[in-house]
Amino acid sequence: MSSHALKQFNIPEGTRPAGNFRAACAVVWAELILNRRDTNLPVILAILAGLCLLLTPAESAPYAILTFGGLKPLMSAGTRLITAGIVLDLLLFPFLLLRLGAGYARDRQLGMAAFVSSCPLDRSRMVAARILANTILVFGFYAVLLVLLSCAVASREKQVPAAWAIAAFLLVTIPSAFLSLPLGAALDRWLGGNRLLHAAAAFAVYLLLLTSALFAGADAFGLLLLKENWPPSVSSTSFSIGLVSAPRGGGISWNIETIPRAFIYRQGFLIFAAILAAAAVSWLARFNATGKDARIQGAEYSPDSAPSATRDVVRLRPRKIAYVQGAWAMARRWFTRSAWSWMAAAVALVLSAIYPHALRIGAVAALLIPLLIANRGHLTAGGALRDLELSSAALWRPTPALFTSIVLASITALAVLPVLLTAPIFVSLQLLLGIFTACLWLTWTCAQLNRPLLGISTYALVWYLEGFSDLPPGLDLMGLRGSNGLAFGITAAACLVLAIACFRGDQVTSQRSRSFGSALKQFLRRAG
Amino acid sequence: MLTQQEVSSAALNLEGLSVSAPDGRALISSANMSFHPGVTALTGPNGCGKSTLLRSIAMLHPVAGGTISLGRLQGSRDRSGFLSQLVFMPQNFPVYPTMTAQEFLEYPLRLRGAATAQARAIAAEWLQTVGLQSAAKALCGTYSQGMRQRLGLACALQLDVPLYLLDEPFAGVDAEWREVMLNLLFRLCADRIALISTHHVDEVLGRGANHIQLSQGQLVMACPAMR
């Protein structure tokens, strides 16, 4: 806009439309502020500090983060740092993939989508700016991790990792973190509206990268570095990585002696590929740009004319309703126009009736019901909608969140009723407890924490592990492979903790401070 | 539960009420006020605590001190009993986006004991009353702000309770429907307590509402109704 035009319309000089560069900088700035003020930041840092200690086990520890053919390697400070970096990569990749999106799902959830869409910066630049902001965050995140890990290694080995080891750590971790940025942005951009699909796609991408790293040589996690430095004394080609149980003491001496040139090229290529992918995602973000937002704006209706005189109206004098009546009203709301939920319930009931002795088949189908209900957004009642629920007396049984969980668990249990009736009592009890715990988890994360993606992705992962993997009996929380005392204990404890969290969340929902900072201020004020 | 006689005569009493904002800032300090049947307009500048006061009365925001009672019911002692006697309409009325307007109005009716046919009939009639019958089968997520507000008012007024807490109920409603809704509100709440937060004082005072102003942490009776 020309200076003349600015004067003509009385627009002050300082408020002229920002150029694309300035606008993109503003987006980066806003994203950094939003993430810096995330109230979960202190908790995440505390968890990371614990994780860093866990990933640098003492030689006498009953577990290791790496074993070659079942043998525990004894490592130098530098090698410990690099190995911990590889494990961290493997653990954090799905978290980064789900957490660092392009802000689309978040904007929709906060009701900011229309506002953001109306900003003059085009979508490609918006996504590019957000990926750039995430890149800065990832750098900061890994810098903190490096410091924490170095401290943990130094405390164990009484020796600070060498500079080459730090460089190798960065070479191992940064490419995969970079790769998660465009992938996360793409998932958020095109699947952000459907949390279940979003979580499933994220896990699929993770599994694909993991498989290709192990078998196809396209390694995003630095696993090939281990193969290139294979200990000569170990004849077996198998290795385990993660938190692996290993006998105390003993083991073989092993160190990463060289960083092969091929490894450096590979990691450099990955960074280059990530940058290319980020550019491609940013460019593609401009397509189908109006899809989601246009739906929010809605249809046009022929306006009804206002009545000239006030008509007589019928009103309801509220009365107390039975527990079942309230549950029925809530369940009706969930199942209205929800074909997938109906289908899951029908399939679970039919499978349970046909195979009453096959616990896993019916339960796996039934456990999809709460997942689909949550994925439809029925449990996610953000802000004012949650106020409406909290001010409904019929839902205070004992609190709205617990009532929701009980109704959700009852529907799921009804779908596997034939199985529950034929299974041994202890097994049925564990399955019931597991179903209730799962429903509590969904309600707590979706309704109270307002973190539906966290709730749904975790639930989907546990559902997959329970249904389709060979979990050890002690970790089979639902008891789908028979009852187990340890698993029952863990499930009961989780159920109790979540029930208390749901109960307290409703009781003191607004007594909690909105942020960590204000909580600290209140605490200091009281202490002072 | 209050008896039918108590419903039309119960007063909302705030005794020594103190309310703080979520960041700890004091909004209302030791306020004493009694609200009797009729419409009361709560006014004050942005951020003075109008919505927070309404949320506190609806037990959605903690009170730092004092008590809130409706007749013989005290919220802190019997939350469920207290909540069953009030309707709260939040600011920028929220909706379940995947429900139709008809279903949305039926839901609170069912939660308060209406049979299926009764809920359907009352909801349909109220959709007509607020002029949304042509959009009754449309999903609430497609409604405009003004339509949502009208739906919210229908949602609140279709229930016959002693206490209505309405937070900016007419925001975004066009002038013609604003007039209709105001008339409806004043007619239906003549013998009920209706606390509404608003910035349009004139249109409610002209109809004989009480006027309470939130000023420097105190509730000040600015203009008692000429009734």
PDB file of C-alpha atoms in Angstrom, chain B residues 20-125:
ATOM      1  CA  SER B  20     -10.523 -14.517  42.670  1.00  0.00           C
ATOM      2  CA  ALA B  21      -9.494 -14.742  39.033  1.00  0.00           C
ATOM      3  CA  PRO B  22      -7.587 -17.864  37.930  1.00  0.00           C
ATOM      4  CA  ASP B  23      -4.338 -15.886  38.190  1.00  0.00           C
ATOM      5  CA  GLY B  24      -5.066 -15.102  41.851  1.00  0.00           C
ATOM      6  CA  ARG B  25      -6.204 -11.469  41.330  1.00  0.00           C
ATOM      7  CA  ALA B  26      -9.131 -10.589  43.651  1.00  0.00           C
ATOM      8  CA  LEU B  27     -12.288  -9.875  41.643  1.00  0.00           C
ATOM      9  CA  ILE B  28     -14.966  -9.671  44.332  1.00  0.00           C
ATOM     10  CA  SER B  29     -14.261  -9.176  48.034  1.00  0.00           C
ATOM     11  CA  SER B  30     -16.709  -9.983  50.807  1.00  0.00           C
ATOM     12  CA  ALA B  31     -19.837  -9.126  48.840  1.00  0.00           C
ATOM     13  CA  ASN B  32     -23.264  -9.486  50.424  1.00  0.00           C
ATOM     14  CA  MET B  33     -26.248  -9.467  48.114  1.00  0.00           C
ATOM     15  CA  SER B  34     -29.679 -10.987  47.877  1.00  0.00           C
ATOM     16  CA  PHE B  35     -31.325 -11.576  44.510  1.00  0.00           C
ATOM     17  CA  HIS B  36     -35.089 -11.949  44.336  1.00  0.00           C
ATOM     18  CA  PRO B  37     -37.272 -13.123  41.451  1.00  0.00           C
ATOM     19  CA  GLY B  38     -36.963 -10.936  38.378  1.00  0.00           C
ATOM     20  CA  VAL B  39     -34.260 -10.136  35.872  1.00  0.00           C
ATOM     21  CA  THR B  40     -31.032  -8.633  37.180  1.00  0.00           C
ATOM     22  CA  ALA B  41     -28.456  -7.173  34.825  1.00  0.00           C
ATOM     23  CA  LEU B  42     -24.803  -7.491  35.834  1.00  0.00           C
ATOM     24  CA  THR B  43     -22.661  -4.839  34.246  1.00  0.00           C
ATOM     25  CA  GLY B  44     -19.081  -3.685  34.481  1.00  0.00           C
ATOM     26  CA  PRO B  45     -16.011  -3.221  32.309  1.00  0.00           C
ATOM     27  CA  ASN B  46     -14.314  -6.160  30.573  1.00  0.00           C
ATOM     28  CA  GLY B  47     -12.384  -8.345  32.977  1.00  0.00           C
ATOM     29  CA  CYS B  48     -14.156  -7.082  36.107  1.00  0.00           C
ATOM     30  CA  GLY B  49     -15.484 -10.556  36.902  1.00  0.00           C
ATOM     31  CA  LYS B  50     -19.065 -10.738  35.596  1.00  0.00           C
ATOM     32  CA  SER B  51     -18.614 -14.115  33.955  1.00  0.00           C
ATOM     33  CA  THR B  52     -16.499 -15.385  36.852  1.00  0.00           C
ATOM     34  CA  LEU B  53     -19.267 -14.445  39.293  1.00  0.00           C
ATOM     35  CA  LEU B  54     -21.846 -16.323  37.215  1.00  0.00           C
ATOM     36  CA  ARG B  55     -19.496 -19.312  36.960  1.00  0.00           C
ATOM     37  CA  SER B  56     -18.925 -19.206  40.722  1.00  0.00           C
ATOM     38  CA  ILE B  57     -22.664 -19.289  41.369  1.00  0.00           C
ATOM     39  CA  ALA B  58     -22.916 -22.247  38.960  1.00  0.00           C
ATOM     40  CA  MET B  59     -20.124 -23.900  41.002  1.00  0.00           C
ATOM     41  CA  LEU B  60     -17.718 -23.889  38.067  1.00  0.00           C
ATOM     42  CA  HIS B  61     -15.259 -21.518  39.699  1.00  0.00           C
ATOM     43  CA  PRO B  62     -14.154 -21.770  43.329  1.00  0.00           C
ATOM     44  CA  VAL B  63     -15.118 -19.086  45.779  1.00  0.00           C
ATOM     45  CA  ALA B  64     -12.275 -17.746  47.888  1.00  0.00           C
ATOM     46  CA  GLY B  65     -14.667 -17.169  50.794  1.00  0.00           C
ATOM     47  CA  GLY B  66     -18.321 -16.824  51.762  1.00  0.00           C
ATOM     48  CA  THR B  67     -21.397 -18.814  50.837  1.00  0.00           C
ATOM     49  CA  ILE B  68     -23.911 -19.011  48.007  1.00  0.00           C
ATOM     50  CA  SER B  69     -27.386 -20.309  48.707  1.00  0.00           C
ATOM     51  CA  LEU B  70     -30.644 -20.589  46.857  1.00  0.00           C
ATOM     52  CA  GLY B  71     -33.509 -20.715  49.319  1.00  0.00           C
ATOM     53  CA  ARG B  72     -32.557 -23.460  51.736  1.00  0.00           C
ATOM     54  CA  LEU B  73     -30.093 -25.044  49.301  1.00  0.00           C
ATOM     55  CA  GLN B  74     -26.394 -24.386  49.674  1.00  0.00           C
ATOM     56  CA  GLY B  75     -24.151 -25.387  46.784  1.00  0.00           C
ATOM     57  CA  SER B  76     -21.153 -26.325  48.909  1.00  0.00           C
ATOM     58  CA  ARG B  77     -23.279 -28.796  50.895  1.00  0.00           C
ATOM     59  CA  ASP B  78     -25.441 -30.324  48.171  1.00  0.00           C
ATOM     60  CA  ARG B  79     -23.925 -29.679  44.780  1.00  0.00           C
ATOM     61  CA  SER B  80     -26.274 -31.957  42.867  1.00  0.00           C
ATOM     62  CA  GLY B  81     -29.408 -30.542  44.549  1.00  0.00           C
ATOM     63  CA  PHE B  82     -28.225 -26.983  44.001  1.00  0.00           C
ATOM     64  CA  LEU B  83     -27.305 -27.554  40.342  1.00  0.00           C
ATOM     65  CA  SER B  84     -30.684 -29.154  39.649  1.00  0.00           C
ATOM     66  CA  GLN B  85     -32.283 -25.799  40.454  1.00  0.00           C
ATOM     67  CA  LEU B  86     -30.337 -23.685  37.998  1.00  0.00           C
ATOM     68  CA  VAL B  87     -29.487 -23.374  34.341  1.00  0.00           C
ATOM     69  CA  PHE B  88     -26.206 -21.875  33.214  1.00  0.00           C
ATOM     70  CA  MET B  89     -25.742 -20.477  29.731  1.00  0.00           C
ATOM     71  CA  PRO B  90     -22.046 -19.839  29.058  1.00  0.00           C
ATOM     72  CA  GLN B  91     -20.717 -16.944  27.019  1.00  0.00           C
ATOM     73  CA  ASN B  92     -20.456 -17.630  23.237  1.00  0.00           C
ATOM     74  CA  PHE B  93     -22.814 -20.534  23.615  1.00  0.00           C
ATOM     75  CA  PRO B  94     -21.005 -23.831  22.898  1.00  0.00           C
ATOM     76  CA  VAL B  95     -22.623 -26.707  21.017  1.00  0.00           C
ATOM     77  CA  TYR B  96     -21.875 -30.338  20.240  1.00  0.00           C
ATOM     78  CA  PRO B  97     -21.047 -29.864  16.552  1.00  0.00           C
ATOM     79  CA  THR B  98     -22.238 -33.308  15.443  1.00  0.00           C
ATOM     80  CA  MET B  99     -25.738 -32.990  16.953  1.00  0.00           C
ATOM     81  CA  THR B 100     -28.700 -31.412  15.221  1.00  0.00           C
ATOM     82  CA  ALA B 101     -30.434 -28.502  16.942  1.00  0.00           C
ATOM     83  CA  GLN B 102     -33.418 -30.734  17.738  1.00  0.00           C
ATOM     84  CA  GLU B 103     -31.152 -33.339  19.392  1.00  0.00           C
ATOM     85  CA  PHE B 104     -29.194 -30.665  21.184  1.00  0.00           C
ATOM     86  CA  LEU B 105     -32.325 -29.286  22.842  1.00  0.00           C
ATOM     87  CA  GLU B 106     -33.583 -32.772  23.670  1.00  0.00           C
ATOM     88  CA  TYR B 107     -30.392 -33.758  25.482  1.00  0.00           C
ATOM     89  CA  PRO B 108     -30.700 -31.432  28.537  1.00  0.00           C
ATOM     90  CA  LEU B 109     -34.411 -32.227  28.714  1.00  0.00           C
ATOM     91  CA  ARG B 110     -33.672 -35.940  28.903  1.00  0.00           C
ATOM     92  CA  LEU B 111     -31.000 -35.334  31.527  1.00  0.00           C
ATOM     93  CA  ARG B 112     -33.672 -33.611  33.589  1.00  0.00           C
ATOM     94  CA  GLY B 113     -36.225 -36.359  33.420  1.00  0.00           C
ATOM     95  CA  ALA B 114     -38.242 -35.757  30.243  1.00  0.00           C
ATOM     96  CA  ALA B 115     -39.581 -38.816  28.430  1.00  0.00           C
ATOM     97  CA  THR B 116     -38.566 -39.259  24.782  1.00  0.00           C
ATOM     98  CA  ALA B 117     -41.814 -37.986  23.275  1.00  0.00           C
ATOM     99  CA  GLN B 118     -42.046 -35.122  25.744  1.00  0.00           C
ATOM    100  CA  ALA B 119     -38.471 -34.015  25.086  1.00  0.00           C
ATOM    101  CA  ARG B 120     -39.077 -34.162  21.339  1.00  0.00           C
ATOM    102  CA  ALA B 121     -42.233 -32.076  21.596  1.00  0.00           C
ATOM    103  CA  ILE B 122     -40.758 -29.425  23.893  1.00  0.00           C
ATOM    104  CA  ALA B 123     -37.585 -29.137  21.800  1.00  0.00           C
ATOM    105  CA  ALA B 124     -39.567 -28.787  18.568  1.00  0.00           C
ATOM    106  CA  GLU B 125     -41.733 -26.100  20.082  1.00  0.00           C
TER     107      GLU B 125
END
